[in-house]
Coordinates of N, CA and C in Angstrom, one line a residue:
M21 N 76.6 67.2 -31.5 CA 77.7 68.0 -32.0 C 77.4 69.4 -31.9
M22 N 78.4 70.2 -31.5 CA 78.2 71.7 -31.4 C 78.7 72.4 -32.6
R23 N 78.0 73.3 -33.1 CA 78.5 74.2 -34.2 C 79.5 75.2 -33.7
Y24 N 80.4 75.7 -34.6 CA 81.4 76.6 -34.2 C 80.9 77.8 -33.5
A25 N 79.8 78.4 -34.0 CA 79.2 79.6 -33.4 C 78.9 79.3 -31.9
E26 N 78.2 78.2 -31.7 CA 77.8 77.8 -30.3 C 79.1 77.7 -29.4
V27 N 80.1 77.0 -29.9 CA 81.3 76.8 -29.1 C 81.9 78.2 -28.8
M28 N 82.0 79.1 -29.8 CA 82.6 80.4 -29.5 C 81.8 81.2 -28.5
F29 N 80.4 81.1 -28.5 CA 79.7 81.8 -27.4 C 79.9 81.1 -26.0
C30 N 80.2 79.8 -26.0 CA 80.5 79.2 -24.7 C 81.9 79.7 -24.3
V31 N 82.8 79.9 -25.2 CA 84.2 80.4 -24.9 C 84.0 81.8 -24.4
A32 N 83.2 82.6 -25.1 CA 83.0 84.0 -24.7 C 82.4 84.1 -23.2
E33 N 81.5 83.2 -22.9 CA 80.9 83.2 -21.6 C 82.0 82.8 -20.6
A34 N 82.8 81.8 -20.9 CA 83.9 81.3 -20.0 C 84.9 82.4 -19.8
S35 N 85.2 83.1 -20.8 CA 86.2 84.2 -20.7 C 85.7 85.3 -19.9
K36 N 84.4 85.7 -20.1 CA 83.8 86.7 -19.3 C 83.7 86.4 -17.8
L37 N 83.6 85.1 -17.5 CA 83.6 84.6 -16.1 C 85.1 84.4 -15.6
E38 N 86.0 84.9 -16.4 CA 87.4 84.9 -16.0 C 88.1 83.5 -15.9
W39 N 87.5 82.6 -16.8 CA 88.2 81.3 -16.9 C 89.3 81.4 -17.9
T40 N 90.3 80.6 -17.9 CA 91.4 80.6 -18.8 C 90.9 80.0 -20.2
T41 N 90.8 80.8 -21.2 CA 90.3 80.4 -22.5 C 91.3 80.6 -23.6
G42 N 92.3 81.4 -23.4 CA 93.3 81.7 -24.5 C 92.8 82.8 -25.4
T43 N 91.7 83.4 -25.1 CA 91.1 84.5 -25.9 C 90.3 85.4 -25.0
T44 N 89.9 86.5 -25.5 CA 89.1 87.5 -24.8 C 87.6 87.2 -25.0
A45 N 86.8 87.6 -24.2 CA 85.3 87.5 -24.4 C 84.9 88.2 -25.6
Q46 N 85.5 89.3 -25.9 CA 85.1 90.1 -27.1 C 85.5 89.3 -28.4
E47 N 86.7 88.8 -28.4 CA 87.1 88.0 -29.6 C 86.2 86.8 -29.9
A48 N 85.9 86.1 -28.8 CA 85.1 84.9 -28.9 C 83.7 85.3 -29.3
Y49 N 83.1 86.3 -28.7 CA 81.8 86.8 -29.0 C 81.7 87.2 -30.5
E50 N 82.7 88.0 -31.0 CA 82.7 88.4 -32.4 C 82.8 87.2 -33.3
A51 N 83.6 86.2 -33.0 CA 83.8 85.0 -33.8 C 82.4 84.2 -33.8
G52 N 81.7 84.2 -32.7 CA 80.4 83.5 -32.6 C 79.4 84.2 -33.5
V53 N 79.3 85.5 -33.4 CA 78.3 86.3 -34.2 C 78.7 86.1 -35.6
T54 N 79.9 86.2 -36.0 CA 80.3 86.1 -37.4 C 80.0 84.7 -37.9
A55 N 80.3 83.7 -37.2 CA 80.0 82.3 -37.7 C 78.5 82.1 -37.8
S56 N 77.7 82.6 -36.8 CA 76.3 82.5 -36.9 C 75.7 83.2 -38.1
L57 N 76.1 84.4 -38.4 CA 75.6 85.1 -39.5 C 76.1 84.5 -40.9
E58 N 77.3 84.0 -40.9 CA 77.8 83.4 -42.1 C 77.0 82.1 -42.4
E59 N 76.7 81.3 -41.4 CA 75.9 80.1 -41.5 C 74.5 80.4 -42.2
N60 N 74.1 81.6 -42.1 CA 72.8 82.0 -42.6 C 72.9 82.9 -43.9
G61 N 74.1 82.9 -44.5 CA 74.3 83.5 -45.7 C 74.4 85.1 -45.7
I62 N 74.7 85.6 -44.6 CA 74.8 87.1 -44.5 C 76.2 87.5 -45.0
A63 N 76.1 88.6 -45.8 CA 77.4 89.1 -46.5 C 78.3 89.7 -45.4
Q64 N 79.6 89.5 -45.7 CA 80.6 90.0 -44.7 C 80.5 91.5 -44.4
A65 N 80.1 92.3 -45.4 CA 79.9 93.7 -45.2 C 78.8 94.0 -44.2
A66 N 77.7 93.2 -44.2 CA 76.6 93.3 -43.3 C 77.1 92.9 -41.9
I67 N 77.9 91.8 -41.8 CA 78.4 91.3 -40.6 C 79.2 92.4 -39.9
D68 N 80.1 93.0 -40.7 CA 81.0 94.0 -40.1 C 80.2 95.2 -39.6
A69 N 79.2 95.6 -40.4 CA 78.3 96.7 -40.0 C 77.6 96.4 -38.7
Y70 N 77.1 95.2 -38.6 CA 76.4 94.7 -37.4 C 77.3 94.8 -36.1
L71 N 78.5 94.2 -36.3 CA 79.4 94.2 -35.2 C 79.9 95.6 -34.8
A72 N 79.9 96.5 -35.7 CA 80.3 97.9 -35.5 C 79.1 98.7 -34.9
G73 N 77.9 98.2 -35.1 CA 76.7 99.0 -34.6 C 76.0 98.3 -33.5
G74 N 74.8 97.9 -33.8 CA 73.9 97.3 -32.8 C 74.4 96.0 -32.1
G75 N 75.3 95.3 -32.8 CA 75.8 94.0 -32.3 C 77.1 94.1 -31.7
A76 N 77.6 95.4 -31.5 CA 79.0 95.6 -30.9 C 79.0 95.0 -29.5
F77 N 80.1 94.4 -29.1 CA 80.3 93.8 -27.8 C 80.2 94.8 -26.7
A78 N 79.4 94.6 -25.8 CA 79.1 95.5 -24.6 C 79.7 95.0 -23.3
D79 N 80.5 93.9 -23.4 CA 81.1 93.3 -22.2 C 80.1 92.9 -21.2
D80 N 79.0 92.2 -21.7 CA 77.9 91.8 -20.9 C 77.5 90.4 -21.1
L81 N 77.3 89.6 -20.1 CA 76.9 88.2 -20.2 C 75.6 88.0 -20.9
D82 N 74.6 88.9 -20.6 CA 73.3 88.8 -21.2 C 73.4 89.0 -22.7
Q83 N 74.3 89.8 -23.2 CA 74.4 90.0 -24.6 C 75.0 88.7 -25.2
I84 N 75.9 88.1 -24.6 CA 76.5 86.9 -25.1 C 75.4 85.8 -25.2
Y85 N 74.6 85.7 -24.1 CA 73.5 84.7 -24.1 C 72.5 85.0 -25.1
L86 N 72.1 86.2 -25.4 CA 71.1 86.6 -26.4 C 71.6 86.2 -27.8
Q87 N 72.9 86.5 -28.1 CA 73.4 86.2 -29.4 C 73.5 84.7 -29.5
Q88 N 73.9 84.0 -28.5 CA 73.9 82.5 -28.6 C 72.5 82.0 -28.8
W89 N 71.5 82.5 -28.1 CA 70.1 82.1 -28.3 C 69.7 82.3 -29.8
I90 N 70.1 83.4 -30.3 CA 69.8 83.7 -31.7 C 70.5 82.7 -32.6
A91 N 71.7 82.4 -32.4 CA 72.5 81.5 -33.2 C 71.9 80.1 -33.1
L92 N 71.2 79.8 -32.0 CA 70.6 78.4 -31.9 C 69.2 78.4 -32.4
F93 N 68.8 79.4 -33.2 CA 67.4 79.4 -33.8 C 67.0 78.1 -34.4
K94 N 67.8 77.5 -35.1 CA 67.5 76.3 -35.9 C 67.6 75.0 -35.0
Q95 N 68.0 75.2 -33.7 CA 68.1 74.1 -32.8 C 67.3 74.4 -31.6
G96 N 66.0 74.3 -31.7 CA 65.0 74.7 -30.7 C 65.3 74.1 -29.3
M97 N 65.6 72.8 -29.2 CA 65.9 72.2 -27.9 C 67.1 72.9 -27.2
E98 N 68.1 73.1 -28.0 CA 69.3 73.8 -27.4 C 69.0 75.2 -27.0
A99 N 68.3 75.9 -27.8 CA 67.9 77.3 -27.5 C 67.0 77.3 -26.2
W100 N 66.1 76.4 -26.1 CA 65.2 76.3 -24.9 C 66.1 76.0 -23.7
S101 N 67.0 75.1 -23.8 CA 67.9 74.8 -22.7 C 68.7 75.9 -22.3
L102 N 69.2 76.7 -23.2 CA 70.0 77.9 -22.9 C 69.1 78.9 -22.2
Y103 N 67.9 79.1 -22.6 CA 66.9 80.0 -21.9 C 66.7 79.5 -20.5
R104 N 66.5 78.2 -20.3 CA 66.2 77.7 -19.0 C 67.4 77.9 -18.1
R105 N 68.6 77.8 -18.6 CA 69.8 78.0 -17.8 C 70.1 79.5 -17.5
T106 N 69.8 80.4 -18.4 CA 70.2 81.8 -18.2 C 69.0 82.7 -18.0
G107 N 67.8 82.4 -18.4 CA 66.7 83.3 -18.4 C 66.7 84.3 -19.5
I108 N 67.6 84.1 -20.5 CA 67.7 85.1 -21.6 C 67.2 84.3 -22.8
P109 N 66.4 84.9 -23.6 CA 65.8 86.3 -23.5 C 64.8 86.4 -22.4
S110 N 64.7 87.6 -21.8 CA 63.9 87.7 -20.7 C 62.4 88.1 -21.1
T111 N 62.1 88.1 -22.3 CA 60.8 88.4 -22.8 C 59.9 87.2 -22.4
N112 N 58.7 87.5 -22.0 CA 57.7 86.4 -21.7 C 57.0 86.0 -22.9
Y113 N 57.2 84.7 -23.3 CA 56.7 84.2 -24.6 C 55.4 83.4 -24.4
V114 N 54.8 83.4 -23.3 CA 53.6 82.6 -23.1 C 52.5 83.3 -23.7
A115 N 51.8 82.6 -24.6 CA 50.7 83.2 -25.4 C 49.4 83.3 -24.6
P116 N 48.6 84.3 -24.8 CA 47.3 84.4 -24.2 C 46.5 83.2 -24.8
G117 N 45.7 82.7 -23.9 CA 44.8 81.5 -24.3 C 45.7 80.3 -24.5
S118 N 46.8 80.2 -23.8 CA 47.6 79.0 -23.8 C 46.9 77.7 -23.5
F119 N 47.3 76.6 -24.1 CA 46.7 75.3 -23.8 C 46.9 75.0 -22.3
F120 N 47.9 75.5 -21.7 CA 48.2 75.4 -20.3 C 48.2 76.7 -19.6
P121 N 47.0 77.3 -19.2 CA 46.9 78.6 -18.7 C 47.5 78.7 -17.3
G122 N 47.8 79.9 -16.8 CA 48.2 80.1 -15.4 C 49.7 80.1 -15.2
H123 N 50.5 80.0 -16.3 CA 51.9 80.1 -16.2 C 52.5 81.4 -16.7
N124 N 53.6 81.9 -16.1 CA 54.1 83.1 -16.6 C 55.5 83.0 -17.2
S125 N 55.9 81.7 -17.6 CA 57.1 81.5 -18.2 C 57.0 80.3 -19.2
P126 N 57.9 80.1 -20.1 CA 57.9 79.0 -20.9 C 58.1 77.7 -20.1
P127 N 57.7 76.5 -20.6 CA 57.8 75.3 -19.9 C 59.2 75.1 -19.2
F128 N 59.2 74.4 -18.1 CA 60.5 74.1 -17.4 C 61.1 72.9 -17.9
R129 N 60.4 71.9 -18.5 CA 60.9 70.6 -18.8 C 60.2 70.1 -20.1
Y130 N 60.8 69.1 -20.7 CA 60.3 68.4 -21.8 C 59.4 67.3 -21.2
P131 N 58.2 67.1 -21.7 CA 57.3 66.1 -21.1 C 57.8 64.7 -21.2
Y132 N 57.5 63.9 -20.2 CA 57.7 62.5 -20.3 C 56.7 61.9 -21.2
P133 N 57.0 60.8 -21.8 CA 55.9 60.1 -22.6 C 54.9 59.5 -21.7
A134 N 53.7 59.3 -22.3 CA 52.5 58.8 -21.5 C 52.8 57.5 -20.9
N135 N 53.6 56.6 -21.5 CA 53.9 55.3 -21.0 C 55.0 55.2 -20.0
E136 N 55.5 56.4 -19.6 CA 56.7 56.4 -18.6 C 56.2 55.8 -17.3
G137 N 55.0 56.1 -16.8 CA 54.6 55.5 -15.5 C 54.4 54.0 -15.6
T138 N 54.0 53.5 -16.7 CA 53.9 52.0 -16.8 C 55.2 51.3 -17.0
L139 N 56.1 51.9 -17.8 CA 57.4 51.2 -18.0 C 58.5 51.5 -17.0
N140 N 58.3 52.6 -16.3 CA 59.4 53.0 -15.3 C 58.7 53.6 -14.1
G141 N 57.7 52.9 -13.6 CA 56.9 53.4 -12.5 C 57.7 53.8 -11.2
T142 N 58.6 52.9 -10.8 CA 59.4 53.2 -9.6 C 60.1 54.5 -9.7
N143 N 60.8 54.8 -10.8 CA 61.6 56.0 -10.9 C 60.7 57.2 -11.3
S144 N 59.6 57.0 -11.9 CA 58.8 58.2 -12.3 C 57.8 58.6 -11.3
K145 N 57.5 57.8 -10.3 CA 56.6 58.2 -9.2 C 57.0 59.4 -8.5
P146 N 58.2 59.6 -8.0 CA 58.6 60.8 -7.3 C 58.3 62.1 -8.1
F147 N 58.6 62.0 -9.4 CA 58.4 63.1 -10.3 C 56.9 63.4 -10.5
S148 N 56.2 62.3 -10.8 CA 54.8 62.5 -11.1 C 54.0 63.1 -9.9
D149 N 54.5 62.9 -8.7 CA 53.8 63.5 -7.5 C 54.0 65.0 -7.4
Q150 N 55.0 65.5 -8.2 CA 55.3 67.0 -8.1 C 54.7 67.7 -9.3
V151 N 54.1 67.0 -10.3 CA 53.7 67.6 -11.5 C 52.4 68.3 -11.4
T152 N 52.4 69.6 -11.8 CA 51.1 70.3 -11.9 C 50.5 70.1 -13.3
D153 N 51.4 70.0 -14.3 CA 51.0 69.5 -15.6 C 52.3 69.0 -16.2
N154 N 52.3 68.4 -17.4 CA 53.4 67.6 -17.9 C 54.5 68.5 -18.4
F155 N 54.3 69.8 -18.6 CA 55.3 70.7 -19.1 C 56.0 71.5 -18.1
W156 N 55.3 71.9 -17.0 CA 55.9 72.8 -16.0 C 56.4 72.0 -14.8
G157 N 55.5 71.3 -14.1 CA 55.9 70.5 -13.0 C 56.7 71.4 -12.0
K158 N 57.8 70.9 -11.6 CA 58.7 71.5 -10.6 C 59.9 72.1 -11.4
Q159 N 60.4 73.2 -11.0 CA 61.5 73.8 -11.6 C 62.7 72.8 -11.6
M160 N 63.6 72.9 -12.6 CA 64.7 72.0 -12.6 C 65.7 72.5 -11.5
W161 N 66.5 71.6 -11.0 CA 67.4 71.8 -9.9 C 68.3 73.1 -10.1
Y162 N 68.7 73.4 -11.3 CA 69.6 74.5 -11.5 C 68.8 75.8 -11.8
D163 N 67.5 75.8 -11.9 CA 66.7 76.9 -12.2 C 66.4 77.6 -10.8
T164 N 67.1 78.6 -10.5 CA 67.0 79.3 -9.2 C 66.1 80.6 -9.2
R165 N 65.5 80.8 -10.4 CA 64.6 82.0 -10.5 C 63.5 81.9 -9.5
T166 N 63.0 83.0 -9.1 CA 61.8 83.1 -8.2 C 60.7 83.8 -9.0
G167 N 59.5 83.5 -8.5 CA 58.3 84.2 -9.1 C 57.9 83.6 -10.5
V168 N 58.4 82.4 -10.9 CA 58.0 81.8 -12.1 C 57.2 80.6 -11.8
N169 N 56.2 80.4 -12.7 CA 55.4 79.2 -12.6 C 54.9 78.7 -13.9

């Protein structure tokens, strides 16, 4: 189930891409930001100030993606999926001394369980042949970024 804030950010993205949505990207963006902040108990006066200041719509897809990522804070898997689809936020969050060193981006995929090879060997073999480790492996088909590992 998608929350209203997430839906409105999807509508803002669609509108920005010139799809027919029945609203403008700015209206959907502002509705998404407002819903996200209301969900977290932020007062209306603070929401209005944010939308008039630092959170004002700049007619930019990256801004829509960043606000959607923030709104997904309590839904880690969805936020991670949005990051993998958009590359936003563009900050590198890989920690020094990582358990899996040598990577310059967050993981590409959720790891398969250890028993996948035993229970689904035929289908998991092509994947396991491409894995450098269980979190990164090969980039997903839609991830067209270059220079990430």
